[in-house]
PDB file of C-alpha atoms in Angstrom:
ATOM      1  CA  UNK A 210     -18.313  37.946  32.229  1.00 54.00           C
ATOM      2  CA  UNK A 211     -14.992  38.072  31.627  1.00 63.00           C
ATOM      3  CA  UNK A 212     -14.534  37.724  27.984  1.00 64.00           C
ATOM      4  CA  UNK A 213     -17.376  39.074  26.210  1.00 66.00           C
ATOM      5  CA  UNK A 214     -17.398  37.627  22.381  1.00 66.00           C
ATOM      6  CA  UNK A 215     -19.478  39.919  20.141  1.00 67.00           C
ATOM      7  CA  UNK A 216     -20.362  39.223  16.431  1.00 66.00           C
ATOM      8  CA  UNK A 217     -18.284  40.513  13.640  1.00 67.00           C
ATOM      9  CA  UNK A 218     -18.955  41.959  10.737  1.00 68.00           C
ATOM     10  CA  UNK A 219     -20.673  39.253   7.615  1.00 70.00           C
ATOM     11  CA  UNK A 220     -18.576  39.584   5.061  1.00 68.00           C
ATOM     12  CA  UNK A 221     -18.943  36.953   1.877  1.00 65.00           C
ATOM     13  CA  UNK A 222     -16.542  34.471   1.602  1.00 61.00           C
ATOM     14  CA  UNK A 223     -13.351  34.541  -0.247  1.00 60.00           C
ATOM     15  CA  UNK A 224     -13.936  33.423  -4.036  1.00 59.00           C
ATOM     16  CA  UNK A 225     -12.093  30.842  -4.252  1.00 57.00           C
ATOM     17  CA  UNK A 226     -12.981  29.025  -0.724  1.00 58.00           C
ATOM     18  CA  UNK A 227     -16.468  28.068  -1.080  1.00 58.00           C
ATOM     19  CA  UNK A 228     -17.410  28.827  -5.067  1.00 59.00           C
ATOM     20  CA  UNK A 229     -15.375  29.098  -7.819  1.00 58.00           C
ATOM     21  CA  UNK A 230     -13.769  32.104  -8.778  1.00 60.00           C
ATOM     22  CA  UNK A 231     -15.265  33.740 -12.177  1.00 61.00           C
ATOM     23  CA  UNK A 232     -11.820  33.991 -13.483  1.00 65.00           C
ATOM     24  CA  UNK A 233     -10.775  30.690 -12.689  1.00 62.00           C
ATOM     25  CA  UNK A 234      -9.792  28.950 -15.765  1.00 66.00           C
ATOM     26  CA  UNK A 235      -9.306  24.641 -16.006  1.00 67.00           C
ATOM     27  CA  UNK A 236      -5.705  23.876 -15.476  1.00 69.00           C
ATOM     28  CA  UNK A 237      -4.210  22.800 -18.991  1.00 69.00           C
ATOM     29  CA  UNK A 238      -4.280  19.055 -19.402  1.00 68.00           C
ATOM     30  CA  UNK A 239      -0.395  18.318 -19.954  1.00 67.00           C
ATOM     31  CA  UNK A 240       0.846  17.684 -23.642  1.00 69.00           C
ATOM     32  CA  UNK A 241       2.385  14.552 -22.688  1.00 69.00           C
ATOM     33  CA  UNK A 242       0.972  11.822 -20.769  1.00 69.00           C
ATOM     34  CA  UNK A 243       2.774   8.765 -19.462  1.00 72.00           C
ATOM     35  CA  UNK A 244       2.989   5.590 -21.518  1.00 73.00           C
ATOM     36  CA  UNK A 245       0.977   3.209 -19.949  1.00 79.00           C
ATOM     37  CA  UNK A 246       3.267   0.399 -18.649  1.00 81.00           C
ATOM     38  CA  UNK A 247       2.840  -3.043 -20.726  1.00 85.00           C
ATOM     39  CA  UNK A 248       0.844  -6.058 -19.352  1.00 88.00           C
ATOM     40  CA  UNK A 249       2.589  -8.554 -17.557  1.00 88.00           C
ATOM     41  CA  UNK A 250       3.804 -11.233 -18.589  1.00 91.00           C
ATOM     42  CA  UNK A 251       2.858 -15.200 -17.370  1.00 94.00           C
ATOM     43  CA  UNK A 252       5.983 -15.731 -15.749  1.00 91.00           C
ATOM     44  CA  UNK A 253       5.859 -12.501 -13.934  1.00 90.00           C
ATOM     45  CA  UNK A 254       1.810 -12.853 -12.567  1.00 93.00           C
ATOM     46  CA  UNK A 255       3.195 -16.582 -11.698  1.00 94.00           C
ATOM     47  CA  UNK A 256       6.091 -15.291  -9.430  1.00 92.00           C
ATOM     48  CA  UNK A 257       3.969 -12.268  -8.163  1.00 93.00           C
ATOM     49  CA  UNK A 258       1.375 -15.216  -7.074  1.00 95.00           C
ATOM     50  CA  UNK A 259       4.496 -17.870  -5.761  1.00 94.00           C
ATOM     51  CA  UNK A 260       5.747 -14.229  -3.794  1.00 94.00           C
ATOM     52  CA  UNK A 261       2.341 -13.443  -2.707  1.00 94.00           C
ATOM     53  CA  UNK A 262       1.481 -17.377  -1.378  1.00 95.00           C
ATOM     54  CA  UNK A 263       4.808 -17.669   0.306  1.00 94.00           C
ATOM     55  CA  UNK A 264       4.340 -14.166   2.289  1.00 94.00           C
ATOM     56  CA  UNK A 265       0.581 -15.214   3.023  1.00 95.00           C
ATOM     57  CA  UNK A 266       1.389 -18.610   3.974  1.00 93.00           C
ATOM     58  CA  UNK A 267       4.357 -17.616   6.888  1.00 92.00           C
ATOM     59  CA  UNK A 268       1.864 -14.596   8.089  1.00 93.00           C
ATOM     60  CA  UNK A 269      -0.683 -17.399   8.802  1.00 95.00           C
ATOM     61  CA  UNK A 270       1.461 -19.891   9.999  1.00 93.00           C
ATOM     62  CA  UNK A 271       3.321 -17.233  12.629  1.00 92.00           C
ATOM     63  CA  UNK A 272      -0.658 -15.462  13.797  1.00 95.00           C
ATOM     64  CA  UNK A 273      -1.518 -19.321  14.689  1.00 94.00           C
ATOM     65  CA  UNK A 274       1.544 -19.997  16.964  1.00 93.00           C
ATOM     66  CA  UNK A 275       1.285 -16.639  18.686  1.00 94.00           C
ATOM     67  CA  UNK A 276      -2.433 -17.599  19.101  1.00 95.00           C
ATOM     68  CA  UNK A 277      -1.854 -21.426  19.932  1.00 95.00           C
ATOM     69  CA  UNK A 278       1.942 -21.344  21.083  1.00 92.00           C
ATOM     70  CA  UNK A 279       1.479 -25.109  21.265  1.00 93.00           C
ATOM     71  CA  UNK A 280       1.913 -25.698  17.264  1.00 92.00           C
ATOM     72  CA  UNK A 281       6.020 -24.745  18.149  1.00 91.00           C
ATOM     73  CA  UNK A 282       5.717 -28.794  18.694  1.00 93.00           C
ATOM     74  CA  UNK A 283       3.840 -29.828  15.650  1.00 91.00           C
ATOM     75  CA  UNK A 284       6.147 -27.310  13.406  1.00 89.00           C
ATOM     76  CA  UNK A 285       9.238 -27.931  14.909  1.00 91.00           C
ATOM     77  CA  UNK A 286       9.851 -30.583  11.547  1.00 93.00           C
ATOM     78  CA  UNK A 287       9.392 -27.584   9.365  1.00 91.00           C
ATOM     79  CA  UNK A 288      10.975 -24.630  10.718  1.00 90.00           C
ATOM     80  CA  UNK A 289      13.736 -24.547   8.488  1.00 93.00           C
ATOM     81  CA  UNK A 290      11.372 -24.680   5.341  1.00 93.00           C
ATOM     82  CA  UNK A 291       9.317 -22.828   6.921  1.00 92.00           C
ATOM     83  CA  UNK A 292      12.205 -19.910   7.472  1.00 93.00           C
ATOM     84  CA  UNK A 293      13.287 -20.602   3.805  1.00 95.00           C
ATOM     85  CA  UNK A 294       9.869 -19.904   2.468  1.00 93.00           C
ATOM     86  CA  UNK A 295       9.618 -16.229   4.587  1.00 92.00           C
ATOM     87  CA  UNK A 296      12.990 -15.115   4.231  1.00 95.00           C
ATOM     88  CA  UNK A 297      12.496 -16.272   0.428  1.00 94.00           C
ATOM     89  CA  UNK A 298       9.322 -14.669  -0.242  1.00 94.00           C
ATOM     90  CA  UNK A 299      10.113 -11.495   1.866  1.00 93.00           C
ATOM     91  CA  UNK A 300      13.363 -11.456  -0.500  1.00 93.00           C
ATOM     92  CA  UNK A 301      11.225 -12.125  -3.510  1.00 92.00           C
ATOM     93  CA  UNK A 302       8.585  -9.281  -2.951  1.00 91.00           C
ATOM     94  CA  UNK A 303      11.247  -6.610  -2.439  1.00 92.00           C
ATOM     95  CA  UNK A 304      12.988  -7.647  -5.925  1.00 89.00           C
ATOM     96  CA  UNK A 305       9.352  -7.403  -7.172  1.00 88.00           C
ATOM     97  CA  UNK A 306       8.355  -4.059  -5.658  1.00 89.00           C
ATOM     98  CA  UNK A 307      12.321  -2.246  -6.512  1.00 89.00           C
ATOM     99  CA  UNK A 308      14.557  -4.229  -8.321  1.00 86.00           C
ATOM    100  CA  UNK A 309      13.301  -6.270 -11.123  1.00 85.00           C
ATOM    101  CA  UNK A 310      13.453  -4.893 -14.681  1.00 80.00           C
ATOM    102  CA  UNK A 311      10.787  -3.410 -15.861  1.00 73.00           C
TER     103      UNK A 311
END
């Protein structure tokens, strides 16, 4: 053979690989925690759920025409609400995710 691979010395693992270290001490829990943010309020769970419908609804609607490209036709009435409602909701969830007050 050409490369001949022979067993190495068994030395123990390194403490803190595969058991604990005797030394190890639990990390300090920090003296101040976050303030938990409040609840939300009704108006902002209803405009989370209008955001959330709107993005839901124009996902659904765009999988069906790339599945059935025939519904262009039966849409073509709606596009512009249609575009509204996306461009609205997509719109919506970024002010919701970044930029509303909080």
């Amino acid at each position: 053979p050409i490369l001949r691979i022979m067993p190495g010395p068994s030395l123990p693992p390194p403490p803190g690989l595969f058991r604990p270290s005797p030394q190890a001490a639990p990390a300090p829990l920090p003296s101040s925690r976050p303030t938990p943010s409040p609840p939300l309020t009704r108006f902002e769970l209803l405009t989370a759920g209008l955001i959330f419908t709107g993005l839901i609804t124009v996902l659904a609607l765009a999988a069906a025409v790339m599945v059935q490209p025939s519904l262009v036709d039966h849409f073509n009435p709606y596009w512009p609400v249609l575009a509204a409602l996306g461009f609205g909701s997509t719109v919506g969830g970024f002010w919701w995710l970044w930029w509303r007050p909080r």
